XYZ file of N, CA and C in Angstrom:
615
model
N 82.683 127.357 14.760
C 84.097 127.647 14.884
C 84.342 128.640 15.992
N 83.503 129.633 16.064
C 83.624 130.634 17.123
C 83.429 130.000 18.490
N 82.510 129.044 18.593
C 82.263 128.381 19.880
C 83.485 127.587 20.326
N 84.129 126.899 19.409
C 85.323 126.138 19.760
C 86.411 127.059 20.269
N 86.555 128.187 19.575
C 87.586 129.144 20.004
C 87.247 129.695 21.385
N 85.903 129.982 21.579
C 85.460 130.520 22.868
C 85.733 129.512 23.994
N 85.427 128.224 23.754
C 85.655 127.183 24.765
C 87.135 127.007 25.057
N 87.943 127.066 24.001
C 89.398 126.933 24.181
C 89.930 128.060 25.019
N 89.468 129.267 24.748
C 89.927 130.425 25.519
C 89.457 130.328 26.975
N 88.210 129.812 27.182
C 87.681 129.680 28.535
C 88.498 128.669 29.330
N 88.848 127.548 28.681
C 89.677 126.538 29.359
C 91.040 127.083 29.691
N 91.604 127.846 28.731
C 92.918 128.433 28.968
C 92.865 129.429 30.103
N 91.798 130.183 30.152
C 91.650 131.168 31.229
C 91.526 130.485 32.594
N 90.801 129.373 32.629
C 90.633 128.651 33.893
C 91.969 128.108 34.381
N 92.781 127.557 33.438
C 94.076 127.024 33.819
C 94.996 128.127 34.305
N 94.911 129.276 33.638
C 95.729 130.408 34.072
C 95.307 130.882 35.456
N 93.989 130.881 35.715
C 93.489 131.298 37.025
C 93.965 130.340 38.133
N 93.927 129.013 37.834
C 94.382 128.012 38.803
C 95.869 128.175 39.056
N 96.595 128.440 37.979
C 98.041 128.604 38.128
C 98.348 129.810 38.988
N 97.599 130.905 38.785
C 97.829 132.100 39.614
C 97.522 131.807 41.086
N 96.461 131.006 41.311
C 96.112 130.653 42.692
C 97.205 129.812 43.353
N 97.750 128.870 42.534
C 98.836 128.047 43.067
C 100.055 128.895 43.367
N 100.329 129.829 42.446
C 101.501 130.680 42.648
C 101.322 131.590 43.846
N 100.129 132.095 44.064
C 99.888 132.996 45.208
C 99.638 132.227 46.506
N 99.410 130.899 46.454
C 99.215 130.078 47.649
C 97.805 130.033 48.161
N 96.860 130.632 47.524
C 95.492 130.648 48.037
C 94.879 129.258 48.028
N 95.204 128.442 47.051
C 94.670 127.075 47.016
C 95.234 126.261 48.156
N 96.559 126.389 48.389
C 97.184 125.633 49.487
C 96.631 126.066 50.845
N 96.315 127.331 50.940
C 95.701 127.795 52.182
C 94.348 127.127 52.405
N 93.584 127.034 51.326
C 92.272 126.398 51.436
C 92.415 124.905 51.764
N 93.383 124.260 51.093
C 93.616 122.831 51.357
C 94.057 122.624 52.804
N 94.969 123.491 53.242
C 95.458 123.387 54.622
C 94.330 123.625 55.622
N 93.492 124.613 55.352
C 92.369 124.900 56.244
C 91.410 123.710 56.305
N 91.150 123.102 55.142
C 90.263 121.936 55.106
C 90.886 120.761 55.850
N 92.220 120.597 55.694
C 92.920 119.501 56.396
C 92.847 119.687 57.907
N 93.070 120.924 58.337
C 93.002 121.201 59.775
C 91.602 120.962 60.319
N 90.616 121.376 59.549
C 89.239 121.272 60.002
C 88.738 119.833 59.997
N 89.106 119.076 58.963
C 88.542 117.737 58.782
C 89.392 116.629 59.407
N 90.687 116.877 59.605
C 91.571 115.811 60.091
C 92.188 116.151 61.443
N 92.920 117.252 61.507
C 93.678 117.575 62.722
C 92.758 117.849 63.905
N 91.735 118.679 63.704
C 90.852 119.050 64.810
C 90.105 117.843 65.388
N 89.451 117.002 64.555
C 88.799 115.813 65.124
C 89.783 114.878 65.823
N 90.981 114.729 65.213
C 91.986 113.856 65.836
C 92.410 114.406 67.195
N 92.604 115.729 67.281
C 92.982 116.345 68.546
C 91.906 116.176 69.608
N 90.663 116.330 69.179
C 89.552 116.155 70.130
C 89.504 114.723 70.644
N 89.684 113.762 69.744
C 89.657 112.352 70.144
C 90.822 112.018 71.067
N 92.014 112.537 70.745
C 93.174 112.277 71.595
C 92.988 112.882 72.981
N 92.439 114.094 73.028
C 92.191 114.740 74.317
C 91.190 113.948 75.146
N 90.130 113.505 74.494
C 89.115 112.697 75.198
C 89.718 111.397 75.703
N 90.524 110.727 74.846
C 91.138 109.453 75.237
C 92.122 109.656 76.382
N 92.882 110.762 76.342
C 93.862 111.034 77.404
C 93.174 111.215 78.738
N 92.134 112.034 78.770
C 91.425 112.277 80.032
C 90.738 111.011 80.530
N 90.194 110.228 79.614
C 89.564 108.981 80.024
C 90.598 108.019 80.581
N 91.764 107.926 79.918
C 92.820 107.029 80.389
C 93.369 107.499 81.730
N 93.552 108.830 81.882
C 94.057 109.368 83.142
C 93.095 109.069 84.280
N 91.805 109.214 84.022
C 90.802 108.921 85.048
C 90.818 107.440 85.413
N 90.987 106.576 84.388
C 91.035 105.131 84.653
C 92.268 104.765 85.461
N 93.422 105.358 85.106
C 94.653 105.091 85.856
C 94.523 105.581 87.289
N 93.964 106.776 87.459
C 93.778 107.321 88.801
C 92.840 106.441 89.628
N 91.774 105.950 89.009
C 90.838 105.079 89.709
C 91.496 103.758 90.100
N 92.293 103.186 89.172
C 92.987 101.928 89.472
C 93.997 102.118 90.594
N 94.718 103.252 90.586
C 95.693 103.514 91.642
C 95.006 103.676 92.987
N 93.873 104.377 93.002
C 93.136 104.568 94.250
C 92.642 103.231 94.803
N 92.149 102.370 93.908
C 91.675 101.049 94.345
C 92.833 100.203 94.871
N 93.997 100.285 94.208
C 95.163 99.517 94.650
C 95.631 99.982 96.021
N 95.689 101.309 96.210
C 96.118 101.849 97.504
C 95.131 101.473 98.590
N 93.846 101.559 98.283
C 92.826 101.202 99.281
C 92.954 99.737 99.696
N 93.164 98.852 98.715
C 93.298 97.432 99.041
C 94.546 97.178 99.864
N 95.644 97.888 99.536
C 96.883 97.713 100.292
C 96.705 98.160 101.741
N 96.038 99.308 101.918
C 95.797 99.812 103.274
C 94.871 98.873 104.034
N 93.856 98.362 103.345
C 92.911 97.440 103.988
C 93.615 96.156 104.425
N 94.488 95.625 103.579
C 95.230 94.418 103.933
C 96.175 94.675 105.102
N 96.824 95.855 105.094
C 97.722 96.193 106.201
C 96.946 96.308 107.511
N 95.760 96.916 107.446
C 94.936 97.051 108.652
C 94.503 95.684 109.178
N 94.137 94.779 108.273
C 93.753 93.434 108.685
C 94.932 92.697 109.320
N 96.115 92.887 108.748
C 97.310 92.248 109.299
C 97.612 92.775 110.701
N 97.497 94.084 110.875
C 97.734 94.678 112.188
C 96.694 94.186 113.193
N 95.443 94.110 112.764
C 94.387 93.612 113.660
C 94.685 92.191 114.126
N 95.163 91.347 113.207
C 95.483 89.967 113.567
C 96.616 89.903 114.577
N 97.623 90.744 114.391
C 98.761 90.731 115.317
C 98.368 91.283 116.678
N 97.527 92.310 116.701
C 97.056 92.828 117.982
C 96.172 91.812 118.695
N 95.374 91.102 117.934
C 94.534 90.063 118.530
C 95.399 88.940 119.097
N 96.513 88.649 118.435
C 97.440 87.638 118.945
C 98.002 88.057 120.300
N 98.363 89.329 120.425
C 98.867 89.838 121.702
C 97.783 89.770 122.769
N 96.560 90.099 122.407
C 95.449 90.036 123.359
C 95.241 88.585 123.851
N 95.340 87.625 122.931
C 95.183 86.223 123.313
C 96.286 85.775 124.267
N 97.514 86.227 124.021
C 98.614 85.894 124.928
C 98.338 86.458 126.316
N 97.856 87.705 126.367
C 97.512 88.315 127.655
C 96.425 87.519 128.365
N 95.411 87.082 127.614
C 94.345 86.267 128.206
C 94.903 84.960 128.768
N 95.791 84.333 128.005
C 96.353 83.052 128.448
C 97.166 83.204 129.727
N 97.898 84.300 129.826
C 98.687 84.525 131.048
C 97.777 84.684 132.253
N 96.741 85.481 132.115
C 95.898 85.771 133.274
C 94.892 84.662 133.557
N 94.739 83.740 132.641
C 93.919 82.563 132.917
C 94.752 81.419 133.487
N 96.074 81.571 133.445
C 96.973 80.543 133.961
C 96.967 80.599 135.492
N 96.606 79.487 136.112
C 96.473 79.469 137.579
C 97.800 79.719 138.275
N 98.921 79.324 137.651
C 100.217 79.548 138.271
C 100.509 81.029 138.456
N 100.188 81.841 137.420
C 100.384 83.280 137.539
C 99.404 83.864 138.555
N 98.157 83.365 138.542
C 97.175 83.846 139.505
C 97.594 83.589 140.935
N 98.157 82.416 141.198
C 98.618 82.098 142.545
C 99.777 83.000 142.957
N 100.676 83.262 142.011
C 101.826 84.130 142.323
C 101.369 85.552 142.632
N 100.369 86.040 141.916
C 99.860 87.384 142.167
C 99.188 87.488 143.535
N 98.578 86.425 143.970
C 97.734 86.472 145.167
C 98.492 86.243 146.462
N 99.731 85.825 146.380
C 100.476 85.516 147.600
C 100.857 86.786 148.346
N 100.644 86.768 149.624
C 100.981 87.898 150.489
C 101.718 87.363 151.709
N 102.282 88.287 152.470
C 102.967 87.902 153.698
C 104.389 87.441 153.434
N 105.151 87.281 154.491
C 106.560 86.878 154.361
C 106.698 85.452 153.841
N 107.696 85.244 153.007
C 107.972 83.917 152.464
C 109.472 83.719 152.401
N 109.885 82.481 152.369
C 111.307 82.184 152.332
C 111.923 82.476 150.978
N 113.227 82.754 150.982
C 113.940 83.079 149.749
C 113.905 81.898 148.784
N 114.108 80.693 149.296
C 114.153 79.523 148.418
C 112.820 79.330 147.707
N 111.722 79.585 148.392
C 110.404 79.461 147.769
C 110.233 80.497 146.660
N 110.685 81.718 146.915
C 110.546 82.781 145.923
C 111.449 82.534 144.715
N 112.652 82.021 144.956
C 113.555 81.711 143.840
C 112.948 80.635 142.964
N 112.393 79.601 143.572
C 111.756 78.521 142.823
C 110.567 79.053 142.030
N 109.803 79.939 142.652
C 108.639 80.518 141.974
C 109.066 81.376 140.793
N 110.114 82.145 140.986
C 110.623 82.990 139.902
C 111.061 82.146 138.710
N 111.754 81.045 138.972
C 112.219 80.182 137.895
C 111.045 79.585 137.127
N 110.019 79.163 137.844
C 108.858 78.569 137.194
C 108.104 79.603 136.366
N 107.919 80.787 136.938
C 107.247 81.863 136.189
C 108.062 82.256 134.959
N 109.367 82.326 135.117
C 110.233 82.705 134.003
C 110.167 81.709 132.857
N 110.128 80.406 133.184
C 110.030 79.388 132.131
C 108.721 79.520 131.358
N 107.653 79.787 132.068
C 106.360 79.934 131.394
C 106.298 81.218 130.571
N 106.873 82.294 131.093
C 106.891 83.540 130.324
C 107.712 83.383 129.046
N 108.775 82.626 129.103
C 109.623 82.431 127.932
C 108.843 81.782 126.793
N 107.925 80.903 127.131
C 107.085 80.274 126.108
C 106.262 81.321 125.369
N 105.659 82.252 126.127
C 104.848 83.301 125.502
C 105.708 84.293 124.728
N 106.927 84.547 125.226
C 107.799 85.537 124.585
C 108.446 85.012 123.309
N 108.270 83.746 123.006
C 108.780 83.217 121.745
C 107.912 83.625 120.567
N 106.727 84.090 120.850
C 105.844 84.549 119.771
C 106.430 85.806 119.148
N 106.366 85.888 117.812
C 106.998 87.005 117.120
C 106.337 88.343 117.422
N 105.103 88.317 117.892
C 104.397 89.565 118.173
C 104.728 90.132 119.552
N 105.512 89.421 120.341
C 105.797 89.839 121.711
C 107.293 90.134 121.855
N 107.601 91.346 122.255
C 108.985 91.732 122.508
C 109.394 91.382 123.936
N 108.561 91.735 124.889
C 108.854 91.458 126.293
C 107.565 91.494 127.103
N 107.451 90.584 128.062
C 106.311 90.571 128.979
C 106.806 91.018 130.343
N 106.086 91.951 130.938
C 106.443 92.448 132.265
C 105.283 92.213 133.223
N 105.613 91.708 134.396
C 104.626 91.514 135.452
C 104.991 92.409 136.632
N 104.005 93.178 137.094
C 104.212 94.106 138.221
C 103.405 93.603 139.423
N 104.063 93.476 140.561
C 103.443 92.939 141.767
C 103.290 94.047 142.806
N 102.061 94.152 143.364
C 101.847 95.133 144.431
C 102.502 94.698 145.734
N 102.569 93.385 145.950
C 103.237 92.888 147.148
C 104.710 92.648 146.819
N 105.625 93.412 147.393
C 107.048 93.241 147.077
C 107.532 91.841 147.439
N 108.434 91.317 146.637
C 109.062 90.041 146.942
C 110.497 90.050 146.430
N 111.120 88.907 146.541
C 112.535 88.820 146.191
C 112.789 89.159 144.728
N 111.940 88.697 143.822
C 112.252 88.812 142.398
C 111.644 90.038 141.718
N 110.942 90.886 142.454
C 110.426 92.105 141.809
C 111.541 93.101 141.499
N 112.736 92.858 142.007
C 113.887 93.701 141.676
C 114.679 93.151 140.486
N 114.159 92.106 139.862
C 114.851 91.493 138.731
C 114.897 92.424 137.521
N 113.836 93.198 137.250
C 113.781 94.234 136.216
C 114.000 93.711 134.795
N 113.590 92.490 134.547
C 113.535 91.964 133.179
C 112.092 91.583 132.872
N 111.568 90.676 133.660
C 110.155 90.306 133.548
C 109.347 90.680 134.786
N 110.008 90.888 135.909
C 109.308 91.089 137.177
C 109.686 92.440 137.781
N 108.637 93.189 138.204
C 108.827 94.539 138.727
C 107.876 94.777 139.889
N 108.181 95.825 140.644
C 107.279 96.262 141.717
C 106.246 97.220 141.142
N 105.012 97.090 141.601
C 103.916 97.924 141.102
C 104.174 99.407 141.353
N 104.908 99.704 142.410
C 105.190 101.105 142.761
C 105.975 101.818 141.659
N 106.653 101.081 140.805
C 107.431 101.701 139.727
C 106.538 102.299 138.647
N 105.244 102.012 138.694
C 104.307 102.544 137.700
C 103.666 103.859 138.125
N 103.976 104.342 139.308
C 103.210 105.471 139.863
C 103.294 106.735 139.006
N 104.353 106.901 138.224
C 104.488 108.117 137.406
C 104.032 107.913 135.963
N 103.519 106.735 135.643
C 103.072 106.480 134.267
C 101.729 107.166 134.013
N 101.596 107.913 132.912
C 100.355 108.661 132.649
C 99.152 107.762 132.354
N 99.385 106.514 131.972
C 98.293 105.614 131.613
C 97.826 104.745 132.779
N 98.465 104.888 133.959
C 98.151 104.010 135.092
C 96.691 104.143 135.529
N 96.200 105.377 135.652
C 94.826 105.583 136.115
C 93.820 104.979 135.145
N 94.065 105.117 133.845
C 93.152 104.551 132.852
C 93.135 103.030 132.943
N 94.306 102.428 133.133
C 94.370 100.974 133.247
C 93.584 100.492 134.465
N 93.709 101.186 135.581
C 92.990 100.782 136.793
C 91.485 100.946 136.613
N 91.084 101.997 135.882
C 89.656 102.196 135.632
C 89.091 101.102 134.735
N 89.902 100.583 133.828
C 89.424 99.547 132.903
C 89.186 98.209 133.598
N 89.712 98.041 134.802
C 89.372 96.905 135.668
C 89.503 95.545 134.976
N 90.668 95.300 134.402
C 90.930 93.990 133.816
C 90.896 93.941 132.313
N 90.340 94.963 131.679
C 90.330 95.008 130.210
C 91.708 95.449 129.704
N 92.053 95.015 128.494
C 93.339 95.405 127.912
C 93.347 96.901 127.632
N 94.409 97.562 128.042
C 94.573 98.998 127.807
C 95.752 99.200 126.867
N 95.483 99.699 125.672
C 96.554 99.970 124.709
C 97.103 101.366 124.988
N 98.401 101.467 125.195
C 98.981 102.768 125.550
C 99.813 103.338 124.408
N 99.711 102.739 123.246
C 100.330 103.325 122.062
C 101.809 102.995 121.929
N 102.382 103.460 120.815
C 103.802 103.205 120.529
C 104.657 104.181 121.320
N 105.735 103.667 121.866
C 106.654 104.515 122.621
C 108.038 103.881 122.603
N 109.055 104.679 122.938
C 110.411 104.173 123.007
C 110.627 103.511 124.361
N 111.109 102.272 124.345
C 111.308 101.499 125.565
C 112.790 101.175 125.719
N 113.342 101.503 126.879
C 114.728 101.170 127.191
C 114.753 99.951 128.098
N 115.533 98.945 127.718
C 115.608 97.717 128.486
C 116.834 97.714 129.386
N 116.883 96.724 130.278
C 117.948 96.678 131.280
C 119.329 96.503 130.653
N 119.400 95.953 129.444
C 120.698 95.784 128.787
C 121.124 97.021 128.004
N 120.332 98.096 128.111
C 120.674 99.351 127.457
C 120.119 99.522 126.055
N 119.521 98.483 125.489
C 118.955 98.585 124.146
C 117.636 99.348 124.180
N 117.333 99.994 123.073
C 116.089 100.755 122.944
C 115.285 100.217 121.769
N 114.003 100.100 121.961
C 113.089 99.659 120.909
C 111.839 100.524 120.959
N 111.264 100.768 119.788
C 109.963 101.440 119.729
C 108.902 100.353 119.687
N 108.087 100.285 120.722
C 107.150 99.181 120.882
C 105.731 99.708 121.082
N 104.777 98.863 120.715
C 103.364 99.120 120.989
C 102.998 98.288 122.209
N 102.532 98.938 123.261
C 102.376 98.279 124.547
C 100.914 98.210 124.965
N 100.556 97.085 125.580
C 99.251 96.976 126.225
C 99.447 96.546 127.672
N 98.550 96.994 128.531
C 98.603 96.668 129.952
C 97.221 96.272 130.423
N 97.194 95.526 131.505
C 95.912 95.194 132.127
C 96.162 94.860 133.608
N 95.139 95.075 134.391
C 95.214 94.779 135.807
C 94.310 93.585 136.096
N 94.730 92.724 137.024
C 93.916 91.572 137.336
C 92.705 92.007 138.150
N 91.710 91.123 138.179
C 90.509 91.417 138.953
C 90.638 91.026 140.417
N 91.800 90.470 140.800
C 92.026 90.136 142.177
C 92.419 91.386 142.952
N 91.804 91.685 144.046
C 92.166 92.874 144.797
C 93.570 92.762 145.353
N 94.297 93.868 145.289
C 95.600 93.924 145.929
C 96.759 93.467 145.081
N 96.540 93.012 143.844
C 97.661 92.584 143.022
C 97.435 92.954 141.563
N 98.455 92.742 140.764
C 98.330 93.032 139.328
C 99.047 91.936 138.547
């Protein structure tokens, strides 16, 4: 009988102790601490790891996308520059242009007018290409149409150009002189990328 009473009192004491803990909040503090330690902290660590991994993946994908875009743009520019180089080659391989460059001495006006018209028709074919804004030919031997100032010019007009010496040193190779603002005879201005070359025939360009 005494043991039953002792056990009953012990159980009652335990319940009273738990109730006091609940009332004072010590149990909730322990539960909260365990929750933070077992749930919140691991979850925070995992989220932080996932965020940094995702950020690194996004950054890597963006870098690869930008690199591919730049690479494609560079290839496109190379193709367009090569197109301009081919047009330049075709002009200087054309015997009609070569003959016009090589002519010296006095000539009749009617002959020069006819020559200008023929050269102009051929230049128009090349200028229809989207990569070409304007083709200019400079002649060391003055003639009737070098004062036209659309496609035909006198070589002396280049004397103040900073790239002239480099072009002459290149001896027929294409010389890229970079982007610059170009004013045309009709007053319009365009920013163009220009290349020049001199023929291998002495005395003309």
